């Protein structure tokens, strides 16, 4: 009887796992890091990755843009860790459209994203331009040099030849003869110091004569950012309070349930409290959100609308919002609230924001701006005006490191008394908010102009994010700014913010969350 009991139990367990197996679904396969390797008059070479194995075959379906019913299919082959294929016997100077497909469980699935490519004309393809190096090495600043080989290049009018790498113009040298009608032209330029593929395009008299992607690799010793994806929710701008992740979007407040691995709605979002892209900072048991320009009906006269900056804090435990209006700073007369953010220094919370006469254009220098600093009084639970910045600066951030406050941003560059551009600078700030410049990048002719998106203290240094492929590290001990390389490019477009969770730093890109660290080496 005992043996029978165990036999029955075994059958039940087997049946249970059999059911679990049939309920499992195949993971969604995503097309990653697709790029066109080269374009000729009758051939296009394509390379891409798929996020998961488990497919039976893959490739692309393509057609002429002018004839979408005549679809052709080409299967891909694997080379190293990438999938490659070529569209052959194409017509010159013609636009084609292609999509990636894969077959899974005998079902063909086509990726929704369409890619457009145009072949070269027969006339312009005659120069037969090509870069033969498998890898193009760049230094710590991203400087590179490489030769482009081709036929009859001596016949080109160099003043009408325009070559770009990653859409940025490069310096083009004179043709040097190799043999017979073969020549080479050296190009020099600058890219972000990351291991990444960039497109190289050549135009002659405004028409494309060359297209090739190349693998750029960082060749020196420097700082490297390594990252790994996490199972955290897809949130563009997470807010963290007591190691709990919150998201404020779509008129609702979400909380991440780590045990169930899902977001749960905990409350409705009060309108006007959190602007798009806003993340809260944790202080005094609350989340504080940056000040924005808000409009309110006058209490004395409902026909009058008052406009002024207003910040908010949120206490999840009681679903309580607290408003912090700054009524002394009216935004009625066309003044804009810019650069609103918080920082914590010596266990005190500060709010900064600018009132500018316009939103500014490149390099985003407003005509006139006032930069205010407010201190949060923990006794009165109100913000009190502390100071105004004593230096002209835009796109700025404060960061506290070892009880020393730093100010980073763009300052004006003057040439013969005129404000001509802006360049990156770093200041030390004392307890009275008097600033002293300690670093200035670039020169008058070549300013170091970039827009710091996020800034955070990291390992006795200051980490600055600019874009998904552009991170920088400022070392206050050396007073130097370093480019941070990426071992592998991040296949995303939009960079979110930094946040600390489980005592580890993370960043978001397109809503995906990555845990990261920075090491020094080759």
mmCIF file of N, CA, C and O in Angstrom, residues 441-506:
data_model
loop_
_atom_site.group_PDB
_atom_site.id
_atom_site.type_symbol
_atom_site.label_atom_id
_atom_site.label_comp_id
_atom_site.label_asym_id
_atom_site.label_seq_id
_atom_site.Cartn_x
_atom_site.Cartn_y
_atom_site.Cartn_z
ATOM 1 N N UNK A 441 36.863 73.448 -19.946
ATOM 2 C CA UNK A 441 37.231 72.634 -21.087
ATOM 3 C C UNK A 441 37.259 73.423 -22.385
ATOM 4 O O UNK A 441 36.593 74.448 -22.522
ATOM 5 N N UNK A 442 38.031 72.920 -23.344
ATOM 6 C CA UNK A 442 38.065 73.523 -24.681
ATOM 7 C C UNK A 442 38.802 74.841 -24.738
ATOM 8 O O UNK A 442 39.489 75.255 -23.801
ATOM 9 N N UNK A 443 38.636 75.504 -25.872
ATOM 10 C CA UNK A 443 39.246 76.811 -26.112
ATOM 11 C C UNK A 443 38.183 77.737 -26.691
ATOM 12 O O UNK A 443 37.046 77.339 -26.928
ATOM 13 N N UNK A 444 38.576 78.972 -26.941
ATOM 14 C CA UNK A 444 37.650 79.930 -27.554
ATOM 15 C C UNK A 444 37.226 79.428 -28.936
ATOM 16 O O UNK A 444 36.049 79.496 -29.304
ATOM 17 N N UNK A 445 38.169 78.908 -29.688
ATOM 18 C CA UNK A 445 37.874 78.433 -31.040
ATOM 19 C C UNK A 445 37.190 77.065 -31.029
ATOM 20 O O UNK A 445 36.358 76.776 -31.900
ATOM 21 N N UNK A 446 37.542 76.247 -30.070
ATOM 22 C CA UNK A 446 36.963 74.901 -29.992
ATOM 23 C C UNK A 446 36.451 74.632 -28.575
ATOM 24 O O UNK A 446 37.098 73.929 -27.788
ATOM 25 N N UNK A 447 35.300 75.185 -28.252
ATOM 26 C CA UNK A 447 34.761 74.975 -26.903
ATOM 27 C C UNK A 447 34.310 73.533 -26.700
ATOM 28 O O UNK A 447 34.001 72.824 -27.651
ATOM 29 N N UNK A 448 34.285 73.121 -25.444
ATOM 30 C CA UNK A 448 33.806 71.786 -25.092
ATOM 31 C C UNK A 448 32.326 71.917 -24.723
ATOM 32 O O UNK A 448 31.973 72.141 -23.573
ATOM 33 N N UNK A 449 31.482 71.790 -25.735
ATOM 34 C CA UNK A 449 30.050 72.036 -25.537
ATOM 35 C C UNK A 449 29.283 70.726 -25.566
ATOM 36 O O UNK A 449 29.192 70.070 -26.591
ATOM 37 N N UNK A 450 28.776 70.351 -24.418
ATOM 38 C CA UNK A 450 27.853 69.219 -24.319
ATOM 39 C C UNK A 450 26.889 69.531 -23.187
ATOM 40 O O UNK A 450 27.142 70.399 -22.351
ATOM 41 N N UNK A 451 25.775 68.833 -23.171
ATOM 42 C CA UNK A 451 24.717 69.147 -22.214
ATOM 43 C C UNK A 451 24.617 68.037 -21.177
ATOM 44 O O UNK A 451 24.099 66.952 -21.469
ATOM 45 N N UNK A 452 25.124 68.272 -19.961
ATOM 46 C CA UNK A 452 25.042 67.249 -18.911
ATOM 47 C C UNK A 452 23.585 66.909 -18.603
ATOM 48 O O UNK A 452 22.807 67.768 -18.209
ATOM 49 N N UNK A 453 23.225 65.659 -18.795
ATOM 50 C CA UNK A 453 21.846 65.227 -18.547
ATOM 51 C C UNK A 453 21.650 64.803 -17.101
ATOM 52 O O UNK A 453 20.691 65.195 -16.437
ATOM 53 N N UNK A 454 22.587 63.975 -16.616
ATOM 54 C CA UNK A 454 22.532 63.506 -15.231
ATOM 55 C C UNK A 454 23.930 63.555 -14.636
ATOM 56 O O UNK A 454 24.927 63.322 -15.341
ATOM 57 N N UNK A 455 23.997 63.841 -13.338
ATOM 58 C CA UNK A 455 25.279 63.927 -12.641
ATOM 59 C C UNK A 455 25.139 63.200 -11.308
ATOM 60 O O UNK A 455 24.131 63.359 -10.617
ATOM 61 N N UNK A 456 26.156 62.411 -10.949
ATOM 62 C CA UNK A 456 26.104 61.671 -9.692
ATOM 63 C C UNK A 456 27.526 61.468 -9.178
ATOM 64 O O UNK A 456 28.476 61.336 -9.958
ATOM 65 N N UNK A 457 27.682 61.477 -7.843
ATOM 66 C CA UNK A 457 28.975 61.170 -7.242
ATOM 67 C C UNK A 457 29.245 59.683 -7.405
ATOM 68 O O UNK A 457 28.370 58.849 -7.140
ATOM 69 N N UNK A 458 30.470 59.359 -7.833
ATOM 70 C CA UNK A 458 30.814 57.954 -8.058
ATOM 71 C C UNK A 458 32.290 57.727 -7.742
ATOM 72 O O UNK A 458 33.165 58.287 -8.424
ATOM 73 N N UNK A 459 32.581 56.944 -6.706
ATOM 74 C CA UNK A 459 33.936 56.511 -6.387
ATOM 75 C C UNK A 459 34.911 57.698 -6.346
ATOM 76 O O UNK A 459 35.934 57.698 -7.039
ATOM 77 N N UNK A 460 34.590 58.684 -5.532
ATOM 78 C CA UNK A 460 35.433 59.877 -5.329
ATOM 79 C C UNK A 460 35.549 60.732 -6.593
ATOM 80 O O UNK A 460 36.417 61.594 -6.688
ATOM 81 N N UNK A 461 34.670 60.490 -7.555
ATOM 82 C CA UNK A 461 34.664 61.266 -8.786
ATOM 83 C C UNK A 461 33.230 61.675 -9.105
ATOM 84 O O UNK A 461 32.298 61.331 -8.365
ATOM 85 N N UNK A 462 33.053 62.381 -10.192
ATOM 86 C CA UNK A 462 31.722 62.840 -10.596
ATOM 87 C C UNK A 462 31.419 62.261 -11.970
ATOM 88 O O UNK A 462 32.130 62.538 -12.947
ATOM 89 N N UNK A 463 30.382 61.445 -12.040
ATOM 90 C CA UNK A 463 29.977 60.812 -13.293
ATOM 91 C C UNK A 463 28.911 61.661 -13.974
ATOM 92 O O UNK A 463 27.936 62.079 -13.344
ATOM 93 N N UNK A 464 29.104 61.891 -15.262
ATOM 94 C CA UNK A 464 28.201 62.730 -16.047
ATOM 95 C C UNK A 464 27.684 61.918 -17.220
ATOM 96 O O UNK A 464 28.472 61.317 -17.963
ATOM 97 N N UNK A 465 26.382 61.875 -17.392
ATOM 98 C CA UNK A 465 25.818 61.222 -18.575
ATOM 99 C C UNK A 465 25.319 62.287 -19.535
ATOM 100 O O UNK A 465 24.706 63.271 -19.133
ATOM 101 N N UNK A 466 25.609 62.079 -20.800
ATOM 102 C CA UNK A 466 25.197 63.001 -21.854
ATOM 103 C C UNK A 466 24.206 62.331 -22.794
ATOM 104 O O UNK A 466 23.186 62.896 -23.173
ATOM 105 N N UNK A 467 24.509 61.091 -23.181
ATOM 106 C CA UNK A 467 23.654 60.297 -24.069
ATOM 107 C C UNK A 467 23.941 58.827 -23.789
ATOM 108 O O UNK A 467 24.805 58.492 -22.975
ATOM 109 N N UNK A 468 23.210 57.938 -24.482
ATOM 110 C CA UNK A 468 23.395 56.503 -24.216
ATOM 111 C C UNK A 468 24.794 56.018 -24.586
ATOM 112 O O UNK A 468 25.225 54.973 -24.104
ATOM 113 N N UNK A 469 25.512 56.759 -25.419
ATOM 114 C CA UNK A 469 26.867 56.352 -25.786
ATOM 115 C C UNK A 469 27.896 57.399 -25.375
ATOM 116 O O UNK A 469 28.996 57.442 -25.907
ATOM 117 N N UNK A 470 27.534 58.235 -24.407
ATOM 118 C CA UNK A 470 28.434 59.327 -24.030
ATOM 119 C C UNK A 470 28.374 59.556 -22.516
ATOM 120 O O UNK A 470 27.452 60.184 -21.999
ATOM 121 N N UNK A 471 29.386 59.016 -21.815
ATOM 122 C CA UNK A 471 29.532 59.220 -20.371
ATOM 123 C C UNK A 471 30.900 59.836 -20.111
ATOM 124 O O UNK A 471 31.877 59.498 -20.788
ATOM 125 N N UNK A 472 30.967 60.711 -19.125
ATOM 126 C CA UNK A 472 32.222 61.372 -18.784
ATOM 127 C C UNK A 472 32.429 61.292 -17.274
ATOM 128 O O UNK A 472 31.470 61.190 -16.508
ATOM 129 N N UNK A 473 33.707 61.357 -16.870
ATOM 130 C CA UNK A 473 34.057 61.248 -15.459
ATOM 131 C C UNK A 473 35.002 62.385 -15.113
ATOM 132 O O UNK A 473 36.081 62.514 -15.709
ATOM 133 N N UNK A 474 34.594 63.216 -14.137
ATOM 134 C CA UNK A 474 35.461 64.311 -13.689
ATOM 135 C C UNK A 474 36.130 63.898 -12.386
ATOM 136 O O UNK A 474 35.463 63.489 -11.434
ATOM 137 N N UNK A 475 37.468 64.022 -12.356
ATOM 138 C CA UNK A 475 38.250 63.657 -11.184
ATOM 139 C C UNK A 475 38.697 64.930 -10.478
ATOM 140 O O UNK A 475 39.609 65.619 -10.944
ATOM 141 N N UNK A 476 38.076 65.282 -9.334
ATOM 142 C CA UNK A 476 38.467 66.513 -8.628
ATOM 143 C C UNK A 476 39.898 66.478 -8.114
ATOM 144 O O UNK A 476 40.522 67.530 -7.950
ATOM 145 N N UNK A 477 40.433 65.281 -7.836
ATOM 146 C CA UNK A 477 41.807 65.188 -7.343
ATOM 147 C C UNK A 477 42.803 65.603 -8.418
ATOM 148 O O UNK A 477 43.837 66.219 -8.132
ATOM 149 N N UNK A 478 42.495 65.274 -9.676
ATOM 150 C CA UNK A 478 43.395 65.606 -10.784
ATOM 151 C C UNK A 478 42.920 66.817 -11.567
ATOM 152 O O UNK A 478 43.648 67.319 -12.415
ATOM 153 N N UNK A 479 41.683 67.248 -11.300
ATOM 154 C CA UNK A 479 41.055 68.328 -12.061
ATOM 155 C C UNK A 479 41.081 68.019 -13.559
ATOM 156 O O UNK A 479 41.423 68.848 -14.398
ATOM 157 N N UNK A 480 40.684 66.764 -13.881
ATOM 158 C CA UNK A 480 40.659 66.331 -15.275
ATOM 159 C C UNK A 480 39.305 65.720 -15.598
ATOM 160 O O UNK A 480 38.649 65.127 -14.731
ATOM 161 N N UNK A 481 38.913 65.854 -16.863
ATOM 162 C CA UNK A 481 37.678 65.261 -17.359
ATOM 163 C C UNK A 481 38.039 64.112 -18.290
ATOM 164 O O UNK A 481 38.790 64.294 -19.253
ATOM 165 N N UNK A 482 37.505 62.927 -18.010
ATOM 166 C CA UNK A 482 37.812 61.745 -18.804
ATOM 167 C C UNK A 482 36.572 61.274 -19.553
ATOM 168 O O UNK A 482 35.456 61.313 -19.017
ATOM 169 N N UNK A 483 36.779 60.828 -20.781
ATOM 170 C CA UNK A 483 35.717 60.143 -21.501
ATOM 171 C C UNK A 483 35.631 58.716 -20.976
ATOM 172 O O UNK A 483 36.643 58.050 -20.767
ATOM 173 N N UNK A 484 34.412 58.236 -20.735
ATOM 174 C CA UNK A 484 34.214 56.869 -20.271
ATOM 175 C C UNK A 484 33.826 56.010 -21.465
ATOM 176 O O UNK A 484 32.830 56.285 -22.141
ATOM 177 N N UNK A 485 34.610 54.977 -21.715
ATOM 178 C CA UNK A 485 34.326 54.096 -22.838
ATOM 179 C C UNK A 485 33.286 53.050 -22.482
ATOM 180 O O UNK A 485 33.060 52.728 -21.308
ATOM 181 N N UNK A 486 32.630 52.518 -23.500
ATOM 182 C CA UNK A 486 31.672 51.423 -23.331
ATOM 183 C C UNK A 486 32.235 50.190 -24.018
ATOM 184 O O UNK A 486 32.591 50.242 -25.194
ATOM 185 N N UNK A 487 32.324 49.110 -23.256
ATOM 186 C CA UNK A 487 32.826 47.871 -23.862
ATOM 187 C C UNK A 487 31.942 47.460 -25.028
ATOM 188 O O UNK A 487 32.408 46.962 -26.040
ATOM 189 N N UNK A 488 30.655 47.651 -24.861
ATOM 190 C CA UNK A 488 29.698 47.379 -25.931
ATOM 191 C C UNK A 488 28.705 48.532 -25.954
ATOM 192 O O UNK A 488 28.305 49.042 -24.907
ATOM 193 N N UNK A 489 28.320 48.945 -27.149
ATOM 194 C CA UNK A 489 27.360 50.023 -27.251
ATOM 195 C C UNK A 489 26.005 49.606 -26.702
ATOM 196 O O UNK A 489 25.632 48.437 -26.720
ATOM 197 N N UNK A 490 25.257 50.565 -26.174
ATOM 198 C CA UNK A 490 23.914 50.307 -25.661
ATOM 199 C C UNK A 490 22.931 50.512 -26.802
ATOM 200 O O UNK A 490 22.839 51.602 -27.369
ATOM 201 N N UNK A 491 22.213 49.465 -27.144
ATOM 202 C CA UNK A 491 21.308 49.515 -28.290
ATOM 203 C C UNK A 491 19.979 50.154 -27.891
ATOM 204 O O UNK A 491 18.918 49.531 -27.969
ATOM 205 N N UNK A 492 20.054 51.382 -27.437
ATOM 206 C CA UNK A 492 18.879 52.163 -27.053
ATOM 207 C C UNK A 492 19.051 53.581 -27.592
ATOM 208 O O UNK A 492 20.123 53.964 -28.055
ATOM 209 N N UNK A 493 17.984 54.382 -27.490
ATOM 210 C CA UNK A 493 18.042 55.728 -28.046
ATOM 211 C C UNK A 493 18.015 56.821 -26.987
ATOM 212 O O UNK A 493 18.747 57.797 -27.070
ATOM 213 N N UNK A 494 17.145 56.661 -25.982
ATOM 214 C CA UNK A 494 16.915 57.758 -25.048
ATOM 215 C C UNK A 494 17.401 57.394 -23.650
ATOM 216 O O UNK A 494 16.992 56.383 -23.076
ATOM 217 N N UNK A 495 18.261 58.233 -23.114
ATOM 218 C CA UNK A 495 18.824 58.003 -21.798
ATOM 219 C C UNK A 495 17.929 58.596 -20.728
ATOM 220 O O UNK A 495 17.461 59.735 -20.840
ATOM 221 N N UNK A 496 17.659 57.808 -19.686
ATOM 222 C CA UNK A 496 16.880 58.304 -18.556
ATOM 223 C C UNK A 496 17.799 58.838 -17.475
ATOM 224 O O UNK A 496 18.753 59.555 -17.761
ATOM 225 N N UNK A 497 17.543 58.464 -16.223
ATOM 226 C CA UNK A 497 18.329 59.007 -15.132
ATOM 227 C C UNK A 497 19.068 57.939 -14.353
ATOM 228 O O UNK A 497 18.869 56.734 -14.534
ATOM 229 N N UNK A 498 19.976 58.387 -13.450
ATOM 230 C CA UNK A 498 20.643 57.506 -12.508
ATOM 231 C C UNK A 498 19.739 57.304 -11.296
ATOM 232 O O UNK A 498 19.002 58.211 -10.899
ATOM 233 N N UNK A 499 19.818 56.146 -10.679
ATOM 234 C CA UNK A 499 19.178 55.960 -9.391
ATOM 235 C C UNK A 499 19.861 54.837 -8.632
ATOM 236 O O UNK A 499 20.479 53.946 -9.230
ATOM 237 N N UNK A 500 19.779 54.921 -7.300
ATOM 238 C CA UNK A 500 20.414 53.957 -6.411
ATOM 239 C C UNK A 500 19.361 52.984 -5.895
ATOM 240 O O UNK A 500 18.346 53.394 -5.337
ATOM 241 N N UNK A 501 19.609 51.691 -6.095
ATOM 242 C CA UNK A 501 18.666 50.667 -5.644
ATOM 243 C C UNK A 501 19.464 49.466 -5.174
ATOM 244 O O UNK A 501 20.378 49.005 -5.869
ATOM 245 N N UNK A 502 19.145 48.974 -3.999
ATOM 246 C CA UNK A 502 19.895 47.863 -3.394
ATOM 247 C C UNK A 502 21.387 48.166 -3.311
ATOM 248 O O UNK A 502 22.239 47.308 -3.563
ATOM 249 N N UNK A 503 21.688 49.444 -2.985
ATOM 250 C CA UNK A 503 23.072 49.909 -2.823
ATOM 251 C C UNK A 503 23.901 49.763 -4.097
ATOM 252 O O UNK A 503 25.128 49.628 -4.037
ATOM 253 N N UNK A 504 23.233 49.780 -5.242
ATOM 254 C CA UNK A 504 23.934 49.729 -6.520
ATOM 255 C C UNK A 504 23.358 50.804 -7.443
ATOM 256 O O UNK A 504 22.150 51.043 -7.446
ATOM 257 N N UNK A 505 24.244 51.414 -8.210
ATOM 258 C CA UNK A 505 23.799 52.455 -9.131
ATOM 259 C C UNK A 505 23.231 51.835 -10.404
ATOM 260 O O UNK A 505 23.761 50.845 -10.922
ATOM 261 N N UNK A 506 22.165 52.433 -10.898
ATOM 262 C CA UNK A 506 21.507 51.989 -12.123
ATOM 263 C C UNK A 506 21.263 53.205 -13.017
ATOM 264 O O UNK A 506 21.289 54.347 -12.561
#
